[in-house]
JSON list of C-alpha atoms in Angstrom, two decimals:
[
{"chain": "X", "resi": 204, "resn": "MET", "atom": "CA", "xyz": [124.97, 71.34, 118.31]},
{"chain": "X", "resi": 205, "resn": "THR", "atom": "CA", "xyz": [127.85, 74.54, 119.61]},
{"chain": "X", "resi": 206, "resn": "LYS", "atom": "CA", "xyz": [127.21, 77.90, 119.68]},
{"chain": "X", "resi": 207, "resn": "GLU", "atom": "CA", "xyz": [129.53, 78.50, 116.81]},
{"chain": "X", "resi": 208, "resn": "GLU", "atom": "CA", "xyz": [127.89, 75.84, 114.70]},
{"chain": "X", "resi": 209, "resn": "LEU", "atom": "CA", "xyz": [124.29, 77.59, 115.36]},
{"chain": "X", "resi": 210, "resn": "MET", "atom": "CA", "xyz": [125.45, 80.87, 114.58]},
{"chain": "X", "resi": 211, "resn": "ARG", "atom": "CA", "xyz": [127.14, 79.32, 110.87]},
{"chain": "X", "resi": 212, "resn": "LYS", "atom": "CA", "xyz": [123.10, 77.74, 110.72]},
{"chain": "X", "resi": 213, "resn": "ALA", "atom": "CA", "xyz": [121.88, 81.80, 110.95]},
{"chain": "X", "resi": 214, "resn": "ILE", "atom": "CA", "xyz": [124.66, 82.74, 108.71]},
{"chain": "X", "resi": 215, "resn": "GLU", "atom": "CA", "xyz": [124.02, 80.24, 106.17]},
{"chain": "X", "resi": 216, "resn": "LEU", "atom": "CA", "xyz": [120.18, 80.81, 105.96]},
{"chain": "X", "resi": 217, "resn": "SER", "atom": "CA", "xyz": [121.44, 84.35, 105.61]},
{"chain": "X", "resi": 218, "resn": "LYS", "atom": "CA", "xyz": [123.46, 83.85, 102.62]},
{"chain": "X", "resi": 219, "resn": "GLU", "atom": "CA", "xyz": [120.77, 81.16, 101.07]},
{"chain": "X", "resi": 220, "resn": "SER", "atom": "CA", "xyz": [118.14, 84.14, 101.41]},
{"chain": "X", "resi": 221, "resn": "VAL", "atom": "CA", "xyz": [120.14, 86.04, 99.31]},
{"chain": "X", "resi": 222, "resn": "ALA", "atom": "CA", "xyz": [120.52, 83.58, 96.46]},
{"chain": "X", "resi": 223, "resn": "ASN", "atom": "CA", "xyz": [116.90, 83.07, 96.48]},
{"chain": "X", "resi": 224, "resn": "GLY", "atom": "CA", "xyz": [115.86, 86.84, 96.42]},
{"chain": "X", "resi": 225, "resn": "GLY", "atom": "CA", "xyz": [115.95, 87.93, 100.06]},
{"chain": "X", "resi": 226, "resn": "GLY", "atom": "CA", "xyz": [117.20, 90.02, 102.39]},
{"chain": "X", "resi": 227, "resn": "PRO", "atom": "CA", "xyz": [120.76, 88.98, 104.06]},
{"chain": "X", "resi": 228, "resn": "PHE", "atom": "CA", "xyz": [119.15, 87.52, 107.24]},
{"chain": "X", "resi": 229, "resn": "GLY", "atom": "CA", "xyz": [118.94, 84.54, 108.77]},
{"chain": "X", "resi": 230, "resn": "ALA", "atom": "CA", "xyz": [118.27, 83.06, 112.24]},
{"chain": "X", "resi": 231, "resn": "VAL", "atom": "CA", "xyz": [117.95, 80.07, 114.67]},
{"chain": "X", "resi": 232, "resn": "ILE", "atom": "CA", "xyz": [116.05, 78.94, 117.69]},
{"chain": "X", "resi": 233, "resn": "ALA", "atom": "CA", "xyz": [117.67, 76.50, 119.90]},
{"chain": "X", "resi": 234, "resn": "THR", "atom": "CA", "xyz": [117.15, 74.79, 123.32]},
{"chain": "X", "resi": 235, "resn": "LYS", "atom": "CA", "xyz": [120.31, 75.80, 125.62]},
{"chain": "X", "resi": 236, "resn": "GLU", "atom": "CA", "xyz": [121.93, 71.96, 124.93]},
{"chain": "X", "resi": 237, "resn": "GLY", "atom": "CA", "xyz": [121.95, 73.47, 121.28]},
{"chain": "X", "resi": 238, "resn": "GLU", "atom": "CA", "xyz": [118.89, 71.40, 119.49]},
{"chain": "X", "resi": 239, "resn": "ILE", "atom": "CA", "xyz": [117.31, 73.91, 116.95]},
{"chain": "X", "resi": 240, "resn": "VAL", "atom": "CA", "xyz": [113.77, 74.42, 117.46]},
{"chain": "X", "resi": 241, "resn": "ALA", "atom": "CA", "xyz": [113.23, 76.74, 114.65]},
{"chain": "X", "resi": 242, "resn": "ALA", "atom": "CA", "xyz": [115.10, 78.71, 111.67]},
{"chain": "X", "resi": 243, "resn": "GLY", "atom": "CA", "xyz": [114.13, 80.98, 109.56]},
{"chain": "X", "resi": 244, "resn": "THR", "atom": "CA", "xyz": [115.27, 83.49, 107.11]},
{"chain": "X", "resi": 245, "resn": "ASN", "atom": "CA", "xyz": [113.96, 87.30, 105.74]},
{"chain": "X", "resi": 246, "resn": "ARG", "atom": "CA", "xyz": [110.94, 86.58, 103.86]},
{"chain": "X", "resi": 247, "resn": "VAL", "atom": "CA", "xyz": [109.84, 90.16, 103.84]},
{"chain": "X", "resi": 248, "resn": "THR", "atom": "CA", "xyz": [109.65, 90.80, 99.56]},
{"chain": "X", "resi": 249, "resn": "SER", "atom": "CA", "xyz": [108.61, 86.98, 98.84]},
{"chain": "X", "resi": 250, "resn": "SER", "atom": "CA", "xyz": [106.08, 87.08, 101.35]},
{"chain": "X", "resi": 251, "resn": "CYS", "atom": "CA", "xyz": [105.18, 90.72, 100.82]},
{"chain": "X", "resi": 252, "resn": "ASP", "atom": "CA", "xyz": [105.00, 90.95, 104.68]},
{"chain": "X", "resi": 253, "resn": "PRO", "atom": "CA", "xyz": [107.02, 94.03, 106.03]},
{"chain": "X", "resi": 254, "resn": "THR", "atom": "CA", "xyz": [106.91, 92.33, 109.78]},
{"chain": "X", "resi": 255, "resn": "ALA", "atom": "CA", "xyz": [108.67, 88.97, 108.37]},
{"chain": "X", "resi": 256, "resn": "HIS", "atom": "CA", "xyz": [112.33, 89.68, 109.84]},
{"chain": "X", "resi": 257, "resn": "ALA", "atom": "CA", "xyz": [114.22, 86.16, 110.04]},
{"chain": "X", "resi": 258, "resn": "GLU", "atom": "CA", "xyz": [114.07, 86.79, 113.84]},
{"chain": "X", "resi": 259, "resn": "VAL", "atom": "CA", "xyz": [110.11, 87.35, 113.86]},
{"chain": "X", "resi": 260, "resn": "SER", "atom": "CA", "xyz": [109.74, 84.70, 111.29]},
{"chain": "X", "resi": 261, "resn": "THR", "atom": "CA", "xyz": [111.76, 82.32, 113.51]},
{"chain": "X", "resi": 262, "resn": "ILE", "atom": "CA", "xyz": [110.04, 83.18, 116.86]},
{"chain": "X", "resi": 263, "resn": "ARG", "atom": "CA", "xyz": [106.45, 82.42, 115.11]},
{"chain": "X", "resi": 264, "resn": "GLU", "atom": "CA", "xyz": [108.06, 79.17, 114.23]},
{"chain": "X", "resi": 265, "resn": "ALA", "atom": "CA", "xyz": [109.09, 78.32, 117.39]},
{"chain": "X", "resi": 266, "resn": "ALA", "atom": "CA", "xyz": [106.39, 79.17, 119.25]},
{"chain": "X", "resi": 267, "resn": "ALA", "atom": "CA", "xyz": [103.83, 77.51, 117.29]},
{"chain": "X", "resi": 268, "resn": "LYS", "atom": "CA", "xyz": [105.96, 74.34, 117.19]},
{"chain": "X", "resi": 269, "resn": "LEU", "atom": "CA", "xyz": [106.34, 74.31, 121.20]},
{"chain": "X", "resi": 270, "resn": "GLY", "atom": "CA", "xyz": [102.81, 75.63, 121.25]},
{"chain": "X", "resi": 271, "resn": "THR", "atom": "CA", "xyz": [103.71, 78.68, 123.86]},
{"chain": "X", "resi": 272, "resn": "PHE", "atom": "CA", "xyz": [104.37, 82.38, 123.53]},
{"chain": "X", "resi": 273, "resn": "ASN", "atom": "CA", "xyz": [107.31, 82.12, 126.06]},
{"chain": "X", "resi": 274, "resn": "LEU", "atom": "CA", "xyz": [110.13, 80.86, 124.71]},
{"chain": "X", "resi": 275, "resn": "SER", "atom": "CA", "xyz": [112.34, 81.50, 128.12]},
{"chain": "X", "resi": 276, "resn": "GLY", "atom": "CA", "xyz": [114.77, 78.36, 128.11]},
{"chain": "X", "resi": 277, "resn": "HIS", "atom": "CA", "xyz": [115.82, 78.84, 124.38]},
{"chain": "X", "resi": 278, "resn": "VAL", "atom": "CA", "xyz": [118.49, 80.81, 122.46]},
{"chain": "X", "resi": 279, "resn": "ILE", "atom": "CA", "xyz": [118.31, 82.99, 119.34]},
{"chain": "X", "resi": 280, "resn": "TYR", "atom": "CA", "xyz": [121.41, 82.88, 116.83]},
{"chain": "X", "resi": 281, "resn": "THR", "atom": "CA", "xyz": [120.84, 85.67, 114.46]},
{"chain": "X", "resi": 282, "resn": "SER", "atom": "CA", "xyz": [123.03, 86.73, 111.41]},
{"chain": "X", "resi": 283, "resn": "CYS", "atom": "CA", "xyz": [122.77, 90.10, 112.55]},
{"chain": "X", "resi": 284, "resn": "GLU", "atom": "CA", "xyz": [122.07, 92.52, 115.15]},
{"chain": "X", "resi": 285, "resn": "PRO", "atom": "CA", "xyz": [118.30, 92.96, 115.16]},
{"chain": "X", "resi": 286, "resn": "CYS", "atom": "CA", "xyz": [116.10, 96.08, 113.91]},
{"chain": "X", "resi": 287, "resn": "PRO", "atom": "CA", "xyz": [114.20, 97.86, 116.76]},
{"chain": "X", "resi": 288, "resn": "MET", "atom": "CA", "xyz": [111.03, 95.43, 115.83]},
{"chain": "X", "resi": 289, "resn": "CYS", "atom": "CA", "xyz": [113.07, 92.00, 116.43]},
{"chain": "X", "resi": 290, "resn": "LEU", "atom": "CA", "xyz": [114.49, 93.19, 119.27]},
{"chain": "X", "resi": 291, "resn": "GLY", "atom": "CA", "xyz": [111.14, 93.89, 120.85]},
{"chain": "X", "resi": 292, "resn": "ALA", "atom": "CA", "xyz": [109.97, 90.39, 119.62]},
{"chain": "X", "resi": 293, "resn": "ILE", "atom": "CA", "xyz": [113.06, 88.71, 121.27]},
{"chain": "X", "resi": 294, "resn": "TYR", "atom": "CA", "xyz": [112.27, 90.65, 124.45]},
{"chain": "X", "resi": 295, "resn": "TRP", "atom": "CA", "xyz": [108.75, 89.90, 124.48]},
{"chain": "X", "resi": 296, "resn": "ALA", "atom": "CA", "xyz": [109.25, 86.28, 123.55]},
{"chain": "X", "resi": 297, "resn": "ARG", "atom": "CA", "xyz": [111.54, 85.95, 126.69]},
{"chain": "X", "resi": 298, "resn": "LEU", "atom": "CA", "xyz": [114.45, 84.34, 125.20]},
{"chain": "X", "resi": 299, "resn": "ASP", "atom": "CA", "xyz": [117.36, 83.72, 127.35]},
{"chain": "X", "resi": 300, "resn": "ARG", "atom": "CA", "xyz": [120.15, 84.88, 125.06]},
{"chain": "X", "resi": 301, "resn": "MET", "atom": "CA", "xyz": [120.87, 86.43, 121.86]},
{"chain": "X", "resi": 302, "resn": "TYR", "atom": "CA", "xyz": [124.19, 86.01, 119.60]},
{"chain": "X", "resi": 303, "resn": "TYR", "atom": "CA", "xyz": [124.66, 87.75, 116.43]},
{"chain": "X", "resi": 304, "resn": "GLY", "atom": "CA", "xyz": [127.10, 88.18, 113.54]},
{"chain": "X", "resi": 305, "resn": "ASN", "atom": "CA", "xyz": [126.99, 91.37, 111.91]},
{"chain": "X", "resi": 306, "resn": "ASN", "atom": "CA", "xyz": [126.34, 94.39, 113.84]},
{"chain": "X", "resi": 307, "resn": "LYS", "atom": "CA", "xyz": [123.91, 97.26, 113.01]},
{"chain": "X", "resi": 308, "resn": "THR", "atom": "CA", "xyz": [126.60, 99.42, 111.87]},
{"chain": "X", "resi": 309, "resn": "ASP", "atom": "CA", "xyz": [127.39, 96.41, 108.85]},
{"chain": "X", "resi": 310, "resn": "ALA", "atom": "CA", "xyz": [123.96, 96.38, 108.15]},
{"chain": "X", "resi": 311, "resn": "LYS", "atom": "CA", "xyz": [123.25, 100.22, 107.90]},
{"chain": "X", "resi": 312, "resn": "ASN", "atom": "CA", "xyz": [126.57, 100.14, 105.14]},
{"chain": "X", "resi": 313, "resn": "ILE", "atom": "CA", "xyz": [124.78, 98.04, 102.75]},
{"chain": "X", "resi": 314, "resn": "GLY", "atom": "CA", "xyz": [121.31, 100.06, 103.16]},
{"chain": "X", "resi": 315, "resn": "PHE", "atom": "CA", "xyz": [119.27, 98.54, 106.03]},
{"chain": "X", "resi": 316, "resn": "ASP", "atom": "CA", "xyz": [119.68, 101.47, 108.37]},
{"chain": "X", "resi": 317, "resn": "ASP", "atom": "CA", "xyz": [117.55, 101.60, 111.48]},
{"chain": "X", "resi": 318, "resn": "SER", "atom": "CA", "xyz": [118.93, 104.63, 113.32]},
{"chain": "X", "resi": 319, "resn": "PHE", "atom": "CA", "xyz": [116.10, 106.92, 112.11]},
{"chain": "X", "resi": 320, "resn": "ILE", "atom": "CA", "xyz": [113.32, 104.49, 114.21]},
{"chain": "X", "resi": 321, "resn": "TYR", "atom": "CA", "xyz": [115.62, 104.74, 117.10]},
{"chain": "X", "resi": 322, "resn": "ASP", "atom": "CA", "xyz": [115.49, 108.77, 116.84]},
{"chain": "X", "resi": 323, "resn": "GLU", "atom": "CA", "xyz": [111.88, 108.25, 116.40]},
{"chain": "X", "resi": 324, "resn": "LEU", "atom": "CA", "xyz": [111.42, 106.57, 119.77]},
{"chain": "X", "resi": 325, "resn": "GLU", "atom": "CA", "xyz": [113.00, 109.50, 121.68]},
{"chain": "X", "resi": 326, "resn": "LEU", "atom": "CA", "xyz": [110.66, 112.42, 120.20]},
{"chain": "X", "resi": 327, "resn": "ASN", "atom": "CA", "xyz": [107.28, 113.14, 121.85]},
{"chain": "X", "resi": 328, "resn": "PRO", "atom": "CA", "xyz": [104.46, 111.53, 119.28]},
{"chain": "X", "resi": 329, "resn": "THR", "atom": "CA", "xyz": [103.49, 114.64, 118.09]},
{"chain": "X", "resi": 330, "resn": "GLU", "atom": "CA", "xyz": [106.95, 115.49, 116.61]},
{"chain": "X", "resi": 331, "resn": "ARG", "atom": "CA", "xyz": [107.54, 112.42, 114.69]},
{"chain": "X", "resi": 332, "resn": "GLN", "atom": "CA", "xyz": [107.79, 111.60, 111.04]},
{"chain": "X", "resi": 333, "resn": "LEU", "atom": "CA", "xyz": [104.47, 109.62, 111.36]},
{"chain": "X", "resi": 334, "resn": "PRO", "atom": "CA", "xyz": [101.88, 111.92, 112.23]},
{"chain": "X", "resi": 335, "resn": "SER", "atom": "CA", "xyz": [100.06, 110.72, 115.11]},
{"chain": "X", "resi": 336, "resn": "GLU", "atom": "CA", "xyz": [97.37, 111.77, 117.77]},
{"chain": "X", "resi": 337, "resn": "VAL", "atom": "CA", "xyz": [95.05, 110.75, 120.89]},
{"chain": "X", "resi": 338, "resn": "LEU", "atom": "CA", "xyz": [91.71, 109.53, 119.49]},
{"chain": "X", "resi": 339, "resn": "LEU", "atom": "CA", "xyz": [88.73, 108.33, 121.62]},
{"chain": "X", "resi": 340, "resn": "HIS", "atom": "CA", "xyz": [90.94, 107.39, 124.38]},
{"chain": "X", "resi": 341, "resn": "ASP", "atom": "CA", "xyz": [87.63, 107.51, 126.64]},
{"chain": "X", "resi": 342, "resn": "GLU", "atom": "CA", "xyz": [86.26, 104.59, 124.74]},
{"chain": "X", "resi": 343, "resn": "ALA", "atom": "CA", "xyz": [89.68, 102.45, 124.05]},
{"chain": "X", "resi": 344, "resn": "ILE", "atom": "CA", "xyz": [90.28, 102.63, 127.89]},
{"chain": "X", "resi": 345, "resn": "LYS", "atom": "CA", "xyz": [87.52, 100.40, 128.40]},
{"chain": "X", "resi": 346, "resn": "ALA", "atom": "CA", "xyz": [89.79, 97.42, 127.37]},
{"chain": "X", "resi": 347, "resn": "PHE", "atom": "CA", "xyz": [92.07, 98.38, 129.58]},
{"chain": "X", "resi": 348, "resn": "GLU", "atom": "CA", "xyz": [89.92, 98.41, 132.65]},
{"chain": "X", "resi": 349, "resn": "ALA", "atom": "CA", "xyz": [88.23, 95.44, 131.53]},
{"chain": "X", "resi": 350, "resn": "TRP", "atom": "CA", "xyz": [91.95, 93.38, 131.12]},
{"chain": "X", "resi": 351, "resn": "THR", "atom": "CA", "xyz": [92.45, 94.92, 134.72]},
{"chain": "X", "resi": 352, "resn": "ALA", "atom": "CA", "xyz": [89.32, 93.58, 136.56]},
{"chain": "X", "resi": 353, "resn": "LYS", "atom": "CA", "xyz": [89.31, 90.07, 134.48]},
{"chain": "X", "resi": 354, "resn": "GLU", "atom": "CA", "xyz": [90.55, 87.36, 136.75]},
{"chain": "X", "resi": 355, "resn": "ASP", "atom": "CA", "xyz": [91.28, 84.75, 134.67]},
{"chain": "X", "resi": 356, "resn": "LYS", "atom": "CA", "xyz": [93.52, 86.65, 131.93]},
{"chain": "X", "resi": 357, "resn": "VAL", "atom": "CA", "xyz": [96.49, 84.75, 130.96]},
{"chain": "X", "resi": 358, "resn": "GLU", "atom": "CA", "xyz": [99.05, 87.16, 131.47]},
{"chain": "X", "resi": 359, "resn": "TYR", "atom": "CA", "xyz": [102.14, 87.98, 129.00]}
]
């Protein structure tokens, strides 16, 4: 499939999601040659999972199908510019490229405004709307020390 056909599939999924009571988002992960590996929609409300955005759901499906957390060699087509969570997931999945249809301003205009998250990331954790503080650092660091010392770890 061409990149335009793959994007149209993501857009079609976003429309189907709306028709089925979900959010207006769809995504497709394909090989560089245009073969679809996984496809998904926003399932936040249907699955009662705030992380079940189209991109995250599609990444989960592709990783499970391929048996790897490293999706390099693959491309994601998403109906909208990803939110901060999804963009992070896309980077962590090591996807080679991303195409999107709508942008974050389009999303903001229909009530999906992620700008407050970007603003929060710029703040010192003690100044964020979500109260947070370091607790038991001396105990928590032990897992990081064990990871550092582990010789047979699978890095990601």
